[in-house]
Tab-separated table of C-alpha atoms and ligand atoms in Angstrom:
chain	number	residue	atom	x	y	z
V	1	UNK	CA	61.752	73.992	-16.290
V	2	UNK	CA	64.223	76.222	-18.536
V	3	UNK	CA	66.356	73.557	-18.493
V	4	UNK	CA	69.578	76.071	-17.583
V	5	UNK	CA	70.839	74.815	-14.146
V	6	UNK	CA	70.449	77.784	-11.663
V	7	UNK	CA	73.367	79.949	-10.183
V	8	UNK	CA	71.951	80.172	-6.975
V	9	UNK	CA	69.791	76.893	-6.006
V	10	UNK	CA	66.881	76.669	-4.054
V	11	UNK	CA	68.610	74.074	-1.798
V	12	UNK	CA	72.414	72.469	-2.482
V	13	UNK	CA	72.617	69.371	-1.154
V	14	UNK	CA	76.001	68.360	-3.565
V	15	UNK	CA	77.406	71.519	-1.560
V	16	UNK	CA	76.454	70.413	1.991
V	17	UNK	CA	78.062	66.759	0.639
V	18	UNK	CA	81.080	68.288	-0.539
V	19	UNK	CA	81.261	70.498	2.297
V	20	UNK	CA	81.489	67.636	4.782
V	21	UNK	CA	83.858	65.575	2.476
V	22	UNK	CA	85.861	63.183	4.865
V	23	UNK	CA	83.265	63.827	7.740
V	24	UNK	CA	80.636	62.211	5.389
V	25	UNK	CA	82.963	59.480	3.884
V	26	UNK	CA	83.573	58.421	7.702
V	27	UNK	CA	79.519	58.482	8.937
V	28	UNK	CA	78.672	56.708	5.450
V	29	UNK	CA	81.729	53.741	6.222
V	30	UNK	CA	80.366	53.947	9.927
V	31	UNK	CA	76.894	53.063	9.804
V	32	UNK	CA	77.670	50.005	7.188
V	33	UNK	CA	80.272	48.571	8.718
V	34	UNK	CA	78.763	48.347	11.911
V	35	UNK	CA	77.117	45.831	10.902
V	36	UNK	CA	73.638	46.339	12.601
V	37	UNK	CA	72.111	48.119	9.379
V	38	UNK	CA	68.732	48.654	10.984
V	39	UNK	CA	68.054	48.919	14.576
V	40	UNK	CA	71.599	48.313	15.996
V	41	UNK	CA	73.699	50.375	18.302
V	42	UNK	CA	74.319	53.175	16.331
V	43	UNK	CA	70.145	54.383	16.182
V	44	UNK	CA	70.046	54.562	20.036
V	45	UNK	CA	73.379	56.636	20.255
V	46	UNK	CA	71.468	58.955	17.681
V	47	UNK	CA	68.024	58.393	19.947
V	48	UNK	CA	70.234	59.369	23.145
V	49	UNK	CA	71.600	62.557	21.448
V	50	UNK	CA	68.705	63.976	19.758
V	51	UNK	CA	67.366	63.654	23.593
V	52	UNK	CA	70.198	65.473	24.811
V	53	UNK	CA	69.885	68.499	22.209
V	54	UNK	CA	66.117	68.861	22.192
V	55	UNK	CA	66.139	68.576	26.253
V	56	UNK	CA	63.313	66.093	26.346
V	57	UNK	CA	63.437	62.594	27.900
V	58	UNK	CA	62.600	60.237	25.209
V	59	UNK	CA	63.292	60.197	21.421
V	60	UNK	CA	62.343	57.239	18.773
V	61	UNK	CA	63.760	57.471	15.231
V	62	UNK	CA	61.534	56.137	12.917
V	63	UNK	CA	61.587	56.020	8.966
V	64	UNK	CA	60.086	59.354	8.043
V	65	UNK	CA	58.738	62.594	9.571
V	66	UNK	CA	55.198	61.271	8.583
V	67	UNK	CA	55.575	58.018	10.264
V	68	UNK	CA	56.653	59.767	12.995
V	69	UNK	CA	53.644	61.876	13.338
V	70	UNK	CA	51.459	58.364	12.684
V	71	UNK	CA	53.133	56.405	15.180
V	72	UNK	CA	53.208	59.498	17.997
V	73	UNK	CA	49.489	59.949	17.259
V	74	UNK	CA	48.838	56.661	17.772
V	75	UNK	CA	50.884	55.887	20.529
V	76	UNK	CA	49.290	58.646	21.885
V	77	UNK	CA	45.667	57.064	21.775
V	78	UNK	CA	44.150	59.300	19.117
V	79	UNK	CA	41.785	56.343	17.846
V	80	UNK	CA	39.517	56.279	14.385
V	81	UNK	CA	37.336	58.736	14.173
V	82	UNK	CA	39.011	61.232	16.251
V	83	UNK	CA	38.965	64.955	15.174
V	84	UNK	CA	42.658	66.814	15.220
V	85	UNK	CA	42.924	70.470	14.391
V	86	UNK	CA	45.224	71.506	12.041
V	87	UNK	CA	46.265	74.527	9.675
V	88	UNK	CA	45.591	74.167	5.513
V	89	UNK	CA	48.733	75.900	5.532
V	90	UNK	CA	51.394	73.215	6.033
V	91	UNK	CA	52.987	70.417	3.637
V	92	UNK	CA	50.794	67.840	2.913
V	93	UNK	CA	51.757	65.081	5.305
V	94	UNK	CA	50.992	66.845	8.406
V	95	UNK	CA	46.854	66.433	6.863
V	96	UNK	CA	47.867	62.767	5.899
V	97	UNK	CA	49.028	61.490	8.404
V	98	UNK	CA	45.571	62.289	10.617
V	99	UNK	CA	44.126	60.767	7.739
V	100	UNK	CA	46.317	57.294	7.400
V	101	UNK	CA	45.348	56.719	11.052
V	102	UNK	CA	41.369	57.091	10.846
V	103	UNK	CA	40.912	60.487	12.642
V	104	UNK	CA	39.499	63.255	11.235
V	105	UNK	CA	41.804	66.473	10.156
V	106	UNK	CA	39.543	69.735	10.746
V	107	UNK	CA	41.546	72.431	9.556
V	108	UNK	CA	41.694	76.158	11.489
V	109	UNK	CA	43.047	79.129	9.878
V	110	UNK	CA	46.079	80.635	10.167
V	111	UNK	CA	47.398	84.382	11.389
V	112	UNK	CA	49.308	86.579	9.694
V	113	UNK	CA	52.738	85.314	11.285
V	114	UNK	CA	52.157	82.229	9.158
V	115	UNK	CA	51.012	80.113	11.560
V	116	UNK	CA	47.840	78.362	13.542
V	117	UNK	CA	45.524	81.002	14.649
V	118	UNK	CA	45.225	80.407	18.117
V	119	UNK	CA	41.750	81.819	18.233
V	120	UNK	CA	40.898	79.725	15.147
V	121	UNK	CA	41.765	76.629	17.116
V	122	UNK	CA	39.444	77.456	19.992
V	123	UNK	CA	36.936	78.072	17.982
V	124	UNK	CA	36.764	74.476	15.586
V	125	UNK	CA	36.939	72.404	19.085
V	126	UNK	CA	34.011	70.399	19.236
V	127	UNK	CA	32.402	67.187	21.169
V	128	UNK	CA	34.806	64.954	18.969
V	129	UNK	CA	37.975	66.994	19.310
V	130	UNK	CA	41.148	65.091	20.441
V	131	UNK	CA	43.806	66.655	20.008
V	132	UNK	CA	45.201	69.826	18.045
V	133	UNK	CA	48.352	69.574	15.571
V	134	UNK	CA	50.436	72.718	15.465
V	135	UNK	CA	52.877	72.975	12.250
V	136	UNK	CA	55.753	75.337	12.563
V	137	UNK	CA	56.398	76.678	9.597
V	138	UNK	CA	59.669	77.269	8.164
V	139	UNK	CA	61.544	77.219	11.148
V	140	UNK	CA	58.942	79.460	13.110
V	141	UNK	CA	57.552	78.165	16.277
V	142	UNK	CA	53.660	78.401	17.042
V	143	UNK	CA	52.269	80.442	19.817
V	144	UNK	CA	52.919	77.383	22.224
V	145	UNK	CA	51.780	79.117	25.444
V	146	UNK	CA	48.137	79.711	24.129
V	147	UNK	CA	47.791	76.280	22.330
V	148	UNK	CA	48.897	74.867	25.730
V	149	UNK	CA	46.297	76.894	27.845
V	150	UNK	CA	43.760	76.024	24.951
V	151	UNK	CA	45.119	72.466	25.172
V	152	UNK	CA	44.892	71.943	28.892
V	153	UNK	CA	41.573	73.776	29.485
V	154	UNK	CA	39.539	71.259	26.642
V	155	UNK	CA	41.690	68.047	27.686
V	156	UNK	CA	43.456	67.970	24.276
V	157	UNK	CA	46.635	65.825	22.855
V	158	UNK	CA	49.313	68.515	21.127
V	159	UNK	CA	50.808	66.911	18.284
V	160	UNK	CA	53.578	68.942	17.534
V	161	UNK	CA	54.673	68.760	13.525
V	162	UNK	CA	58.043	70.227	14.195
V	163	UNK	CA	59.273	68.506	10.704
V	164	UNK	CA	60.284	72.274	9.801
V	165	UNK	CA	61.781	73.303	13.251
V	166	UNK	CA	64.527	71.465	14.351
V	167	UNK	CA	66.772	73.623	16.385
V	168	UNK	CA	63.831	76.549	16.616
V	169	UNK	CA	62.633	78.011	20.281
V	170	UNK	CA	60.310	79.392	21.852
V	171	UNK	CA	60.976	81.234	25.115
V	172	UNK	CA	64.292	78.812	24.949
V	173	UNK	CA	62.612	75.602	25.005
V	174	UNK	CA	62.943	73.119	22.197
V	175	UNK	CA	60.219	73.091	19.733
V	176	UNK	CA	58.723	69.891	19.712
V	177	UNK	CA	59.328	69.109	23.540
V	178	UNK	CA	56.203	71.358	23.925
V	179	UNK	CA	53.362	68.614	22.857
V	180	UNK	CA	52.256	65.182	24.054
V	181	UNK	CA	54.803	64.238	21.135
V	182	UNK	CA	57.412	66.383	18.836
V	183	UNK	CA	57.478	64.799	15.303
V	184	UNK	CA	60.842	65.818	13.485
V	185	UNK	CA	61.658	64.353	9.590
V	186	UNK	CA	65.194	64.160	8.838
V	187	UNK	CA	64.382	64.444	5.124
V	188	UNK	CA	67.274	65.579	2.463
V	189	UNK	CA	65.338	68.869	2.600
V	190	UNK	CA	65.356	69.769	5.916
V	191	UNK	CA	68.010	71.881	8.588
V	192	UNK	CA	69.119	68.114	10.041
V	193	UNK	CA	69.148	66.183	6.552
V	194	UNK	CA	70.424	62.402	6.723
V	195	UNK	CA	71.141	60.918	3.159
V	196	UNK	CA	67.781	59.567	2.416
V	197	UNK	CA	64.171	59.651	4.529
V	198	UNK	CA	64.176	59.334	8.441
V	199	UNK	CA	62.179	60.859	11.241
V	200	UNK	CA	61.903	60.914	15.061
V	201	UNK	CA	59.400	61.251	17.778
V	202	UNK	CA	60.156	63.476	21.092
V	203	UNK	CA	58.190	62.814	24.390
V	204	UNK	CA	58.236	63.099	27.699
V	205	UNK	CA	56.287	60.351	28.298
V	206	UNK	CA	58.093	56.853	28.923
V	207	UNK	CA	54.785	54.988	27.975
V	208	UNK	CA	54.442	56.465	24.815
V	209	UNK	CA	58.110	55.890	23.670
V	210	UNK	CA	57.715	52.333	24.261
V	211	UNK	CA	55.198	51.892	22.208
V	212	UNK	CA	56.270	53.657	19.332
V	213	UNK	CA	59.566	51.559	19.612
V	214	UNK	CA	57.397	48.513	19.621
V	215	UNK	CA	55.115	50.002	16.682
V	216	UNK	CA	58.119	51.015	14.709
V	217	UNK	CA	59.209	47.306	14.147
V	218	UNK	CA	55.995	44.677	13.846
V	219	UNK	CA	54.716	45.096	17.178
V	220	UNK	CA	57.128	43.208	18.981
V	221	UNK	CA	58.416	42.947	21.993
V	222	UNK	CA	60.193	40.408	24.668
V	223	UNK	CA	56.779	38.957	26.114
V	224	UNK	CA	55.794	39.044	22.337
V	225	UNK	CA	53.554	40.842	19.772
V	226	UNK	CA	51.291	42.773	21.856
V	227	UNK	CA	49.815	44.609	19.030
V	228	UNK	CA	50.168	44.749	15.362
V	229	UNK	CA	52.959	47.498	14.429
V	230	UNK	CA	54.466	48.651	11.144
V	231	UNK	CA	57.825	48.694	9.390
V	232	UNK	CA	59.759	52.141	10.340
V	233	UNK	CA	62.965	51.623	11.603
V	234	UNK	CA	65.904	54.078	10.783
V	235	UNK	CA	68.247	52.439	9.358
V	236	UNK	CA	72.229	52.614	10.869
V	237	UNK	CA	73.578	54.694	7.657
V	238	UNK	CA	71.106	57.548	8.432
V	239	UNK	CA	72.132	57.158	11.892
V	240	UNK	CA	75.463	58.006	11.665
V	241	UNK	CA	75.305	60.478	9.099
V	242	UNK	CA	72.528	62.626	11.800
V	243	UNK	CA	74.892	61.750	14.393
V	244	UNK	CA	77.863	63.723	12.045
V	245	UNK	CA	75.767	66.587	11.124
V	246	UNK	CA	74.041	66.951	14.901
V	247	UNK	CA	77.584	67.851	15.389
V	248	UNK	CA	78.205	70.617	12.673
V	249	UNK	CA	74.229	71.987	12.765
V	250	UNK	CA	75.601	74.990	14.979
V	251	UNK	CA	77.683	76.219	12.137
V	252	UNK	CA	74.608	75.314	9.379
V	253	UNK	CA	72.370	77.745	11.906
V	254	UNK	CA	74.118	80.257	12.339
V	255	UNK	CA	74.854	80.693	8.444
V	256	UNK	CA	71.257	80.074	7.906
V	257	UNK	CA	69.977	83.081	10.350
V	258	UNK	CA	72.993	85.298	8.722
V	259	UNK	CA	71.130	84.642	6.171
V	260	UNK	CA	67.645	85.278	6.648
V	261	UNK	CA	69.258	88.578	8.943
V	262	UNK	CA	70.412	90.107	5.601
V	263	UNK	CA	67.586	89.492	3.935
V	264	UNK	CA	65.214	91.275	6.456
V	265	UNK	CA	67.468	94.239	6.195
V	266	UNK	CA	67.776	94.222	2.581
V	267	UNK	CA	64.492	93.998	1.506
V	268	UNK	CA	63.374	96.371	4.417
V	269	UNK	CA	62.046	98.966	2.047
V	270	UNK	CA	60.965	96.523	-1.018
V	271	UNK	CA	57.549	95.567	-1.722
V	272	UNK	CA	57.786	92.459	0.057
V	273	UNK	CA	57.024	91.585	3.526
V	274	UNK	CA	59.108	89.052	5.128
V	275	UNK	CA	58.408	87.656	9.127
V	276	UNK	CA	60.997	88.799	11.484
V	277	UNK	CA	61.829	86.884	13.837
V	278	UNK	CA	60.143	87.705	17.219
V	279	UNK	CA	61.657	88.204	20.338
V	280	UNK	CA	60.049	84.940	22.487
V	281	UNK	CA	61.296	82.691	19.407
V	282	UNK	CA	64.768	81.498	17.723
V	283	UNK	CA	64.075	80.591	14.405
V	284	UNK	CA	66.456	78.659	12.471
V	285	UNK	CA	64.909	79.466	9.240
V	286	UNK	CA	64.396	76.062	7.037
V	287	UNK	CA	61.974	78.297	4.116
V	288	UNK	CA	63.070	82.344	4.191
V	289	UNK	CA	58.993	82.998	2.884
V	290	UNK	CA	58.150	86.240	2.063
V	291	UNK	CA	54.722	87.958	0.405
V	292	UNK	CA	55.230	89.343	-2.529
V	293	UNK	CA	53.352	91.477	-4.713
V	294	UNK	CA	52.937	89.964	-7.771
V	295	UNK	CA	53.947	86.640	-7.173
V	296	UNK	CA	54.157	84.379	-10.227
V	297	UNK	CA	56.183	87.085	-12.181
V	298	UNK	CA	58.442	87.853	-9.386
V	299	UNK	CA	58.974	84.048	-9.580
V	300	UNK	CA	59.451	84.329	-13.305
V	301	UNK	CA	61.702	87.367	-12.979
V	302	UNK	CA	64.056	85.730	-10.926
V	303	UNK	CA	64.112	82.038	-12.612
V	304	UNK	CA	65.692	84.040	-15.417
V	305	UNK	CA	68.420	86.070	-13.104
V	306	UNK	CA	69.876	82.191	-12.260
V	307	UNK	CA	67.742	82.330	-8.719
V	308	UNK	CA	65.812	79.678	-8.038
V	309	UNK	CA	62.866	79.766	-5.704
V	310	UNK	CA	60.034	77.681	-4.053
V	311	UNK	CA	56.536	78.495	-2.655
V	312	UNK	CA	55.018	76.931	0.611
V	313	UNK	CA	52.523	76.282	-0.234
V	314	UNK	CA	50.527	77.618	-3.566
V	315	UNK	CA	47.740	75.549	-3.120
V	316	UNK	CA	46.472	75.019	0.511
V	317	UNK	CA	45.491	71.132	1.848
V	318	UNK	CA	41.762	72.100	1.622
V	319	UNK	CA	41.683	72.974	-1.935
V	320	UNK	CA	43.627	69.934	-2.808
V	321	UNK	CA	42.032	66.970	-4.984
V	322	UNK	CA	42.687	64.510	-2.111
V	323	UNK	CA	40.805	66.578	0.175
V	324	UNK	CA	37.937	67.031	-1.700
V	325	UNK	CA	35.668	64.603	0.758
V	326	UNK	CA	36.653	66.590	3.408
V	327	UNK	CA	34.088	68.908	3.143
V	328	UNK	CA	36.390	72.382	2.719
V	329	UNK	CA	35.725	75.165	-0.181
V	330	UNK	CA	37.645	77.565	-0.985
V	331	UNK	CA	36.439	80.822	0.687
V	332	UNK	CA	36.646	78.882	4.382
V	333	UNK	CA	40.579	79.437	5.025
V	334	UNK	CA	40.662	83.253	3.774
V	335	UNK	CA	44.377	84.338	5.590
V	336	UNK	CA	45.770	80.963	4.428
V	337	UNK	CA	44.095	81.498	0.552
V	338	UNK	CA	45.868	84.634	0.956
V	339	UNK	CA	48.751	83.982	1.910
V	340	UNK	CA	48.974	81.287	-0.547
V	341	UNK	CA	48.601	83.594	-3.536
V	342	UNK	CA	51.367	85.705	-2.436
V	343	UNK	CA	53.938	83.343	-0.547
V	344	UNK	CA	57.928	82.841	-2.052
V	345	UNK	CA	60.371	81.379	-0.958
V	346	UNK	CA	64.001	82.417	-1.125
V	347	UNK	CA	67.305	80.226	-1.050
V	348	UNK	CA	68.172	80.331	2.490
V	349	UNK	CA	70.553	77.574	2.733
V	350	UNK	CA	73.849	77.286	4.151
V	351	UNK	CA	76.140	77.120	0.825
V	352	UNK	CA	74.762	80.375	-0.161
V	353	UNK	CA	77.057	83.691	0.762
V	354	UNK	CA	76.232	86.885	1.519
V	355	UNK	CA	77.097	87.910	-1.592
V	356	UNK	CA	74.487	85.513	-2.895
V	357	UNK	CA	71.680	86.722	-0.772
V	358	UNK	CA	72.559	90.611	-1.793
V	359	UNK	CA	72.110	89.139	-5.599
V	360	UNK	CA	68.794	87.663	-4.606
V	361	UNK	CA	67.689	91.185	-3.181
V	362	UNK	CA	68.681	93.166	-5.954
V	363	UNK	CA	67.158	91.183	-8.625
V	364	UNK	CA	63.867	91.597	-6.710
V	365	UNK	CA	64.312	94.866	-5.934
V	366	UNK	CA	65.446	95.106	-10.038
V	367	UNK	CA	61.823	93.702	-10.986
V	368	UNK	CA	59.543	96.495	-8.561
V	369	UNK	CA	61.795	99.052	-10.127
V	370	UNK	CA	60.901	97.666	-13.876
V	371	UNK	CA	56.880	97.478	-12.403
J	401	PLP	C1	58.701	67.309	5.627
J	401	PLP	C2	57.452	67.452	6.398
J	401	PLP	C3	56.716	66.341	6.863
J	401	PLP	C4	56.980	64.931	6.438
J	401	PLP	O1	58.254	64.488	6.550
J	401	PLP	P1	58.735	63.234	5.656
J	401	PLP	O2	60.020	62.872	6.291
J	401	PLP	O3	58.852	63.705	4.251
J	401	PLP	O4	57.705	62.164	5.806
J	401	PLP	C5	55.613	66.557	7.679
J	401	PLP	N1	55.231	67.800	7.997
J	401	PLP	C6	55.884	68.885	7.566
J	401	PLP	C7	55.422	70.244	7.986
J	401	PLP	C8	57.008	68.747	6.732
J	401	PLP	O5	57.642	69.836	6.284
């Protein structure tokens, strides 16, 4: 840390605050004075809305993104021991949260559009296999039709992690309404942000959302505890605050893929090599990554131009500490270790002004001129 605060922020939550203003003071005033605080009213108006936007049956809010992915998994019947495939490539909670249960994460590479190799997956099924965990990363949906066909044809669960891709499509249907269950976190950091950690669980499959409504709060229901649950209820102040912003997300998207738009075309003839979006997918951008050249110093180059920028992720799950009984070295993931060396992040958020996103692009541009 310089300790200077940057011009242009990775993320700007006090903007997005101050932004909403009134809106905010009213969701905040809201979900106390309801009076429910956790579990009431106001979390199954959110549940019914989600629904509504994602165009899937059934959704469960539940305390985090990696609860949700738990609790769908389980709910799902993956049991101890299971195997779930799953790229090195994602945050770290996709890999926990196979582990937390008692299945086994076995980890596939990914291709060079950031994602799950679909090929790769095919390849690490095995007797044990269960179920396969897709991560869409930064916004951009997996190749859903050939994970499905994979899925189908080896009897496999899809987990979706859609933590990153709330909003995103592919071939206009909802990402996470694809899978056996869509796991969403409504973390400060992400496109749908509440005002401290929540999560939600899409499925088509009435069975399955009971359960993870009875898991969600100790296991019990009217003819009793059926089974032991956990403690992940959303509580009524994040309710109403998703409820306010589920509202305004149009706007936030649509500033976000401005965004990322100018970015493609600035940087068109720069060193680095950014995604596009494809034509089967709307992506609604949460991480702008691009490969660059030089990584560290770009990073460097630009911390000191005020621009402040994140990688996802510089070290991949596998060559983590925690995963070090996992059996993984590095040389087994080689598109992920590569992409890892190279990957940057740039502020994509919806405070930041075209104005602001030509300054990022020139300062990069600025550094391959310098060499
Ligand atoms: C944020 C995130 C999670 C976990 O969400 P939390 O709400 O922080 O628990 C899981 N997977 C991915 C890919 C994420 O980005």
């Amino acid at each position: 840390m310089s300790g200077t605060v940057p011009e242009i922020p990775f993320l700007d939550l006090a903007a997005q605050a101050a932004e909403e203003g009134e809106a905010l003071q009213a969701a905040l005033a809201r979900g106390v004075m309801d009076g429910g605080w956790v579990g009431g009213p106001l979390v199954a108006e959110l549940e019914a809305a989600l629904a509504a936007a994602l165009g899937t049956p059934h959704v469960v809010a539940v305390s985090s993104g990696t609860d949700a992915l738990m609790l769908g998994m389980v709910a799902a019947g993956i049991a101890p021991g299971d195997e779930v495939i799953t790229p090195p490539n994602s945050f770290v909670a996709s890999t926990a949260a196979i582990r937390h249960i008692g299945a086994v994460p076995v980890f596939a590479d990914v291709a060079d559009d950031i994602n799950i190799d679909p090929d790769a997956v095919a390849r690490a099924i095995g007797p044990r296999t269960r179920a396969i965990m897709p991560v869409h990363l930064g916004g951009r949906v997996c190749d859903m039709d050939r994970i499905g066909e994979i899925a189908q044809a080896h009897g496999l669960l899809v987990i979706e992690d859609a933590a990153q891709a709330f909003g995103s499509k592919f071939q206009d249907r909802a990402a996470g309404t694809f899978g056996t269950v869509g796991c969403f976190s409504t973390h400060p950091a992400k496109n749908l942000n509440g005002v401290g950690d929540g999560g939600f669980v899409a499925t088509a499959d009435a069975a399955i959302a009971d359960r993870i409504r009875r898991l969600r709060s100790h296991g019990t229901t009217p003819s009793g505890v059926v089974e032991f649950g956990f403690v992940s209820r959303l509580d009524n102040v994040q309710a109403a605050v998703l409820l306010m912003r589920l509202q305004r997300l149009p706007s936030v998207e649509a500033r976000r893929r401005r965004n990322a738009d100018l970015y493609l075309r600035l940087l068109q003839d720069s060193p680095v090599r950014a995604v596009p979006e494809r034509q089967h997918e709307y992506n609604t951008w949460s991480t702008f990554r691009v490969e660059a050249p030089d990584r560290d110093r770009l990073a460097a180059h630009l911390r000191q131009a005020g621009i402040q920028t994140a990688m996802h992720y510089p070290v991949p799950i596998h060559l983590q500490p925690a995963a070090a009984g996992l059996g993984y070295k590095a040389g087994d993931f080689p598109e992920t270790e590569r992409q890892a060396a190279h990957t940057l992040s740039l502020p994509v958020h919806q405070s930041l002004g075209a104005e602001a996103v030509a300054r990022v692009a020139e300062a990069i541009g600025s550094f391959y001129r310098q060499g």
